[in-house]
Amino acid sequence: MRLLHYDDQGEVRIVSFDDCAIPPYAILSHTWGADAEEVTFADLQTGDSKTKPGYEKILFCGKQAQRDNLRYFWIDTCCIDKANKAELAFSIRSMFHWYRNAARCYVYLSDVSNQPLLVTPGHHDSQWFLWIWTLSILYTLSRWYSSVMHCYFYPRHVARTPVSSDVVRSKQTPEFTFKESRWFTRGWTLQELLAPSTVEFFSEEGTKLGDKLSLAREVREVTGIPCSALQGEPLSDFSVNERISWNEHRVTKIPTDRAYSLMGILGVSLSPFDGESPAEAMKRVTDEAEKQDKCLRDIHQTDPRNDKKRIEDTKGGLLADSYRWVFANLTFQQWQQRSDSRLLWVKGDPGKGKTMLLCGIIDELHNSMPRSALLSYFFCQATDPRINSATAVLRGLLYMLIYQQPSLISHVCKKYDHAGKALFEDANAWVALTEIFTDVLQDPQLRSTYLVVDALDECVTDLPKLLHFIAKQSSASSRVKWIVSSRNWPEIEEQLEQAGHKARLSLELNAESVSAAVGVFIQHKVTQLAQQKNYDQQMQDTVLERLTANADGTFLWVALVCQELQATARRNVLKKLDTFPPGLKALYERMMQQISVSDDATLCKQVLASAALVYRPITLQELVALAEPLEDLASKAEVQEIIGLCGSFLTLREDTVYFVHQSAKDFLFASAYNKVFPQGAGASHHVIFSRSLTILSNTLHRDMYSLGALGVAIEDVQPPEPDPLAALRYSCVYWIDHLYDSKPELWADSVGDLEVAGAVNKFLRKKYLYWLEALSLCRSMSEGVISMARLSSLAQAIHDDSSDKLTKLIQDAGRFIMYHKRVVESYPLQTYASALLFSPTGSVIRKLFWHKQPGGITVKPAMSDGWSACLQTLEGHSRSVNSVAFSHDSSKLASASYDKTVKVWDASSGACLQTLEGHSRIVSSVAFSHDSSKLASASDDNTVKVWDASSGACLQTLEGHSSIVNSVAFSHDASKLASASYDNTVKVWDASSGACLQTLEGHSRIVSSVAFSHDSSKLASASDDNTVKVWDASSGACLQTLNIGKALYHLSFDPTSSFLHSEIGSIAIHGPGTSSEIAVVEPALPQYLGTSLSSDSIWIKYGGRNLLWIPSEYRPSRSAVCGNRIGMGVATGRVWTCSVDPDTLTCMLSKL
């Protein structure tokens, strides 16, 4: 970045700085005069700057910067070389960033004068002069007061105030000329007003008129921009359309600049296009802004700001005196003040106030840090699946960072453009998010950042991965400081020990400070109790004394006891105090005993069991649906009363039931298991399953939301009031999970097991389509697919006369939801239209619900009798698919594409697990290692890349071929990797080190395919020279050359290494030498009975016989076979799989 320096001799010179070493600087905002008047970069280089009128602005900015103790300043006219198109394009993209990072922005208003009005007796009488002079003085004295009041009370959305008004004033008053300035009409000055934290306005004489806060009312009136935006509220708080409206009446010298000047305000970074029209430029900018806005909505899983408020409200509010001690703590001060202290770990036992301490620290950081700094935080809670995983933590932190600095979203969009919302939710979400988050933290434009993660011990999923990531990243950047908190867990300490620049704040080692903070908390709670329960001073003192004696420095103990006292009559308080034992565990035991002897003991325990076993926090309505006895209660207030009886363990927030603390849930499982789950947790799971199935069966029906039209899209659906699914949402999504966790296989052949089978059978036959519709309305179709897979596995454990029918019904229902998932989740009522009409005529579900299909629609030709062998169609590539390969454990499928990427798919669910980016040209081939741990890809960029099949990390890039690499194969022992190339050679690589072991030369044209024998001793290669060569895989010696007479593109060895399978059949391998004639045979032993593809790609074959004709739109350009499953890639970019069940085919094949 170039800056200007105004030295003591009054000279101005240009100084260049690296981006990482830019000093504090001032920046000028102004309106340009004629081009010939402005000082350019070239003028400063040649020394011609002083002769131009624009030089006065440079001198003004330099002198003002000196007065503000800033050595450097920046002006657009002369710090950008506009003759350099690349530099100009970069500057346009960076302008908002430069203004935002400036220490001060000086707005030079060349058309605003603060000179007093000159009045002569011949022109104006003295009374008129005195009136104007008095008005000006009064205005100056009152301006700051009125503008501040206006900022707070002026409506956010109001029409622009006209310049003229009924007040008579001189056109030479500073206010009038300020609001009339041409500066407010220019396009680029909008971001120059909004980006910097400090904006000061100066007249043409260089006199300061005020800043954007003191003049906020005037700026608001003339621009229509809300005061909150002028005061620094993140621009992302305002809609895209509102931000665009601020530019509505502004103009730019170059028409397309009107769009480009909005980029920083909209958080967009685009390069200008030559020849682009203003309308095209505006559309490109707004389209990008809307796309990024959608991306931010998809990142959002929870808003940590709302979580923080919920937690504080649940715990009775944040008491400042209970956390202020930490700011005087030496460890905290060192972390805050020293640049080499980047990670602070706050640790302590349950109930010690870690979460509220971090809430207080967050508030203090927010109030004390520079306005330009970023603060992002996250609160883990084990009982809430939205916020109890490593991916959720990164999503929450990322959401808050992008919210405050929108330009950071560019790092997300690089992957989001390919994967969409699945990027944050699929099996590879952690890998993608860590890469994105690392890029964000390494962004040179990232401002100083504080990251806070509370309750690491409540991160249930992938905690080790999160700890490793935090430990690694906390050492990576001096601009980023971390605070984390957790219990005293050795495994957390072990992982965080790997971090450099760390500090540890133990609440146990600061027991005196914590105890004093607890004392403040006790005083606060006792004061509240005294006011609410009318304690006299003696009772107040007694309660205070007893609580202080037994609290043991534990906030949670105090909160739970005071909650009990709040429900205790004043006359019984002292007696009740004697029943509270010191220590959290002892208190839980006492309260569990109290519940056990109450009149509502059975009901309370059922509520506790339900709360402990559910997979997410449930609402009151959902709880009533799960706990049948609650239905007998007359009102919502009575249900709330039952929650109150469990108040030592449960709390209610916005009609949702939560545990008061993770330690309360831990206690139920560790110390009260037999009381809460007298027949075991499995039996309680079964109760929830049974109750869920009953209420779903009694409530679900067609068109739950009365949508009417079959084509209503899910994004257009708004739940009605009251919502008929409100009580059913939990049961709808999780009933099968509770059945699964009830372990019904333990009841095999029992009466209970048969009852389960009967209930499930009845539900699927009567309510299945209604359930699918409800899943769609609940936005939970993916969970439904997984649930049906789990139900199918359970069906195998049920043994009775009707088990075959039930198993077939479940399997058919599973195929139905998998096949129609996309249309049903997008259009709920298409469950009864497209899903039924396009299911095979033999489908059990279609037959059961055919009477539900809409009349008047006929589909020709008729559907086939059975389900297609096509299990899934995988879509995601943007161009043709060149190669597909199954992992050898059949769990994954990889596809290579013209779009330069490799995608890895879950072979069961069809979800895209990873998108591997790194090749610079077409990816032509993929292959898994035999242990399925690695994946190799060959590309037209002349390289082979080896990837970790689980994480997607690129392990090696193998360089050596001089032309396109179009085939790769691993040896079965995973020690070697072979690659075939357009350079007429085969290379053999060490799969571990990446070293090239051999270059096999002998082919005279392109080598198109390579394959290893099953014992890894031989390697075969096929070439466009119409030959196949068999090589010794160790020595590289050519063992045999087979003259085929045509080019082959697909080779594989049979298990005995006696034959090569190819698209023309099986080729017998003879002894060493050259065969002028080759034998294409069907080998007698071993007979190949697997699934294959015909040479013309029209038929799927089984046992060498044509089995399934492939429609033209599904015919593959590339394919891979794994057992009885074939993966196929179509030129359109579609990837699909087909599987064959040999048992079903046995009878049919005998008749062929």
Short mmCIF file of C-alpha atoms in Angstrom, two decimals, residues 668-880:
data_model
loop_
_atom_site.label_atom_id
_atom_site.label_comp_id
_atom_site.label_asym_id
_atom_site.label_seq_id
_atom_site.Cartn_x
_atom_site.Cartn_y
_atom_site.Cartn_z
CA LEU A 668 -29.39 -38.58 36.97
CA PHE A 669 -27.36 -41.10 34.98
CA ALA A 670 -24.54 -41.55 37.47
CA SER A 671 -26.25 -41.39 40.87
CA ALA A 672 -30.02 -41.61 40.38
CA TYR A 673 -30.23 -44.09 37.50
CA ASN A 674 -32.25 -46.73 39.34
CA LYS A 675 -34.74 -44.16 40.61
CA VAL A 676 -35.31 -42.45 37.27
CA PHE A 677 -34.98 -45.56 35.09
CA PRO A 678 -36.21 -48.43 37.33
CA GLN A 679 -36.49 -50.80 34.34
CA GLY A 680 -33.48 -49.39 32.55
CA ALA A 681 -33.06 -46.62 29.99
CA GLY A 682 -34.10 -49.01 27.20
CA ALA A 683 -37.57 -49.39 28.71
CA SER A 684 -37.93 -45.61 28.96
CA HIS A 685 -36.89 -45.29 25.33
CA HIS A 686 -39.62 -47.80 24.48
CA VAL A 687 -42.20 -45.73 26.37
CA ILE A 688 -41.23 -42.64 24.35
CA PHE A 689 -41.35 -44.66 21.11
CA SER A 690 -44.74 -46.14 21.90
CA ARG A 691 -46.20 -42.81 22.95
CA SER A 692 -44.77 -41.12 19.85
CA LEU A 693 -46.24 -43.70 17.51
CA THR A 694 -49.63 -43.45 19.20
CA ILE A 695 -49.87 -39.68 18.95
CA LEU A 696 -48.61 -39.68 15.35
CA SER A 697 -51.19 -42.32 14.43
CA ASN A 698 -53.99 -40.35 16.07
CA THR A 699 -53.05 -36.95 14.64
CA LEU A 700 -51.42 -37.19 11.19
CA HIS A 701 -53.60 -36.75 8.13
CA ARG A 702 -53.26 -35.52 4.59
CA ASP A 703 -52.43 -31.81 4.07
CA MET A 704 -51.70 -30.95 7.70
CA TYR A 705 -51.30 -27.24 6.88
CA SER A 706 -54.25 -27.01 4.46
CA LEU A 707 -51.97 -25.94 1.63
CA GLY A 708 -54.43 -27.14 -0.98
CA ALA A 709 -52.31 -26.73 -4.12
CA LEU A 710 -50.00 -29.64 -4.93
CA GLY A 711 -47.21 -27.34 -6.13
CA VAL A 712 -46.66 -25.28 -2.98
CA ALA A 713 -42.90 -25.09 -2.32
CA ILE A 714 -41.58 -25.69 1.18
CA GLU A 715 -39.93 -22.25 1.28
CA ASP A 716 -43.38 -20.70 0.83
CA VAL A 717 -44.92 -22.65 3.72
CA GLN A 718 -45.68 -20.82 6.96
CA PRO A 719 -46.96 -22.86 9.93
CA PRO A 720 -50.56 -21.92 10.77
CA GLU A 721 -51.67 -20.73 14.19
CA PRO A 722 -52.17 -22.93 16.07
CA ASP A 723 -49.61 -25.26 14.48
CA PRO A 724 -51.06 -28.80 14.29
CA LEU A 725 -47.51 -30.19 14.23
CA ALA A 726 -46.28 -28.23 17.28
CA ALA A 727 -46.72 -31.16 19.68
CA LEU A 728 -45.64 -33.74 17.10
CA ARG A 729 -42.36 -32.33 15.74
CA TYR A 730 -40.11 -34.21 18.10
CA SER A 731 -41.99 -37.50 17.78
CA CYS A 732 -42.14 -37.13 14.01
CA VAL A 733 -38.36 -36.97 13.67
CA TYR A 734 -37.17 -39.24 16.49
CA TRP A 735 -39.68 -42.07 17.01
CA ILE A 736 -37.52 -44.62 15.20
CA ASP A 737 -34.40 -43.50 17.12
CA HIS A 738 -36.13 -44.26 20.42
CA LEU A 739 -37.27 -47.62 19.08
CA TYR A 740 -33.69 -48.36 18.03
CA ASP A 741 -32.26 -47.35 21.43
CA SER A 742 -34.89 -49.39 23.27
CA LYS A 743 -32.91 -52.44 22.04
CA PRO A 744 -35.91 -54.49 20.87
CA GLU A 745 -33.59 -57.32 19.76
CA LEU A 746 -33.38 -58.25 23.45
CA TRP A 747 -37.07 -59.17 23.24
CA ALA A 748 -36.80 -61.36 20.15
CA ASP A 749 -39.76 -63.69 19.82
CA SER A 750 -41.37 -62.15 22.92
CA VAL A 751 -44.87 -60.81 23.18
CA GLY A 752 -43.50 -57.30 23.50
CA ASP A 753 -41.49 -57.74 20.33
CA LEU A 754 -44.57 -58.86 18.40
CA GLU A 755 -46.45 -55.85 19.71
CA VAL A 756 -43.70 -53.56 18.39
CA ALA A 757 -43.83 -55.27 15.02
CA GLY A 758 -47.60 -54.96 14.88
CA ALA A 759 -47.57 -51.27 15.83
CA VAL A 760 -44.91 -50.41 13.25
CA ASN A 761 -46.69 -52.47 10.58
CA LYS A 762 -50.00 -50.72 11.24
CA PHE A 763 -48.43 -47.26 11.22
CA LEU A 764 -46.61 -47.77 7.93
CA ARG A 765 -49.71 -49.18 6.25
CA LYS A 766 -52.05 -46.45 7.49
CA LYS A 767 -49.96 -43.32 8.02
CA TYR A 768 -46.70 -43.61 6.06
CA LEU A 769 -47.42 -40.93 3.43
CA TYR A 770 -48.81 -38.58 6.06
CA TRP A 771 -45.58 -39.05 8.01
CA LEU A 772 -43.49 -38.17 4.93
CA GLU A 773 -45.53 -35.02 4.42
CA ALA A 774 -44.99 -34.10 8.07
CA LEU A 775 -41.24 -34.74 7.78
CA SER A 776 -41.16 -32.35 4.84
CA LEU A 777 -43.08 -29.69 6.75
CA CYS A 778 -40.62 -30.16 9.65
CA ARG A 779 -37.67 -29.79 7.22
CA SER A 780 -36.41 -33.22 8.32
CA MET A 781 -36.52 -35.47 5.25
CA SER A 782 -32.84 -36.38 5.54
CA GLU A 783 -33.42 -37.59 9.09
CA GLY A 784 -36.33 -39.65 7.75
CA VAL A 785 -34.10 -41.44 5.23
CA ILE A 786 -31.62 -42.35 7.97
CA SER A 787 -34.43 -43.44 10.29
CA MET A 788 -35.86 -45.83 7.69
CA ALA A 789 -32.42 -47.40 7.26
CA ARG A 790 -32.26 -47.97 11.03
CA LEU A 791 -35.79 -49.41 11.02
CA SER A 792 -34.78 -51.82 8.25
CA SER A 793 -31.88 -53.10 10.35
CA LEU A 794 -34.23 -53.62 13.30
CA ALA A 795 -36.69 -55.61 11.20
CA GLN A 796 -34.09 -58.33 10.78
CA ALA A 797 -34.28 -59.05 14.54
CA ILE A 798 -38.03 -59.66 14.59
CA HIS A 799 -39.05 -63.29 14.07
CA ASP A 800 -42.69 -64.15 13.63
CA ASP A 801 -44.98 -65.44 10.90
CA SER A 802 -45.51 -61.99 9.40
CA SER A 803 -41.88 -60.88 9.62
CA ASP A 804 -41.27 -61.41 5.91
CA LYS A 805 -44.19 -59.17 5.03
CA LEU A 806 -43.08 -56.52 7.51
CA THR A 807 -39.49 -56.64 6.27
CA LYS A 808 -40.65 -56.22 2.67
CA LEU A 809 -42.92 -53.36 3.67
CA ILE A 810 -40.08 -51.57 5.48
CA GLN A 811 -37.69 -52.14 2.58
CA ASP A 812 -40.24 -50.82 0.10
CA ALA A 813 -40.92 -47.81 2.33
CA GLY A 814 -37.17 -47.19 2.50
CA ARG A 815 -36.85 -47.26 -1.29
CA PHE A 816 -39.87 -44.97 -1.55
CA ILE A 817 -38.43 -42.24 0.71
CA MET A 818 -34.96 -42.52 -0.80
CA TYR A 819 -36.22 -42.33 -4.38
CA HIS A 820 -38.66 -39.47 -3.81
CA LYS A 821 -36.77 -37.56 -1.10
CA ARG A 822 -35.86 -34.61 -3.29
CA VAL A 823 -39.35 -33.88 -4.57
CA VAL A 824 -41.11 -34.49 -1.23
CA GLU A 825 -38.76 -32.28 0.79
CA SER A 826 -39.19 -29.49 -1.78
CA TYR A 827 -42.95 -29.85 -2.36
CA PRO A 828 -44.71 -31.55 0.60
CA LEU A 829 -47.97 -32.44 -1.17
CA GLN A 830 -46.13 -34.08 -4.06
CA THR A 831 -46.04 -37.01 -1.64
CA TYR A 832 -49.47 -37.86 -2.99
CA ALA A 833 -48.77 -36.98 -6.64
CA SER A 834 -45.31 -37.43 -8.12
CA ALA A 835 -44.16 -39.87 -5.44
CA LEU A 836 -47.12 -42.21 -6.03
CA LEU A 837 -47.38 -41.83 -9.81
CA PHE A 838 -43.69 -42.44 -10.47
CA SER A 839 -43.30 -45.41 -8.12
CA PRO A 840 -43.36 -48.90 -9.63
CA THR A 841 -46.74 -50.57 -9.85
CA GLY A 842 -45.54 -53.37 -7.59
CA SER A 843 -44.51 -51.00 -4.79
CA VAL A 844 -46.26 -51.95 -1.55
CA ILE A 845 -46.55 -48.30 -0.52
CA ARG A 846 -48.00 -47.33 -3.90
CA LYS A 847 -50.63 -50.07 -3.63
CA LEU A 848 -51.54 -49.13 -0.05
CA PHE A 849 -51.98 -45.44 -0.81
CA TRP A 850 -52.94 -45.43 -4.50
CA HIS A 851 -56.39 -44.12 -3.59
CA LYS A 852 -54.64 -40.94 -2.35
CA GLN A 853 -53.19 -40.00 -5.76
CA PRO A 854 -54.87 -37.04 -7.47
CA GLY A 855 -57.43 -37.85 -10.14
CA GLY A 856 -57.12 -36.66 -13.71
CA ILE A 857 -53.40 -37.34 -14.08
CA THR A 858 -52.19 -40.19 -16.30
CA VAL A 859 -48.58 -41.19 -16.76
CA LYS A 860 -47.57 -43.11 -19.90
CA PRO A 861 -45.95 -45.48 -20.42
CA ALA A 862 -46.93 -47.26 -17.23
CA MET A 863 -44.35 -47.68 -14.51
CA SER A 864 -42.50 -50.96 -14.24
CA ASP A 865 -43.61 -53.53 -11.70
CA GLY A 866 -40.56 -53.34 -9.43
CA TRP A 867 -38.19 -50.70 -8.17
CA SER A 868 -35.44 -49.74 -10.57
CA ALA A 869 -32.00 -51.10 -9.80
CA CYS A 870 -30.90 -47.46 -9.75
CA LEU A 871 -30.55 -46.67 -6.08
CA GLN A 872 -29.45 -43.08 -6.41
CA THR A 873 -28.65 -40.32 -8.87
CA LEU A 874 -25.83 -38.18 -7.54
CA GLU A 875 -25.77 -34.64 -8.85
CA GLY A 876 -23.23 -31.96 -8.04
CA HIS A 877 -20.62 -31.78 -10.77
CA SER A 878 -20.98 -28.79 -13.07
CA ARG A 879 -19.47 -30.57 -16.11
CA SER A 880 -18.99 -34.06 -17.54
#
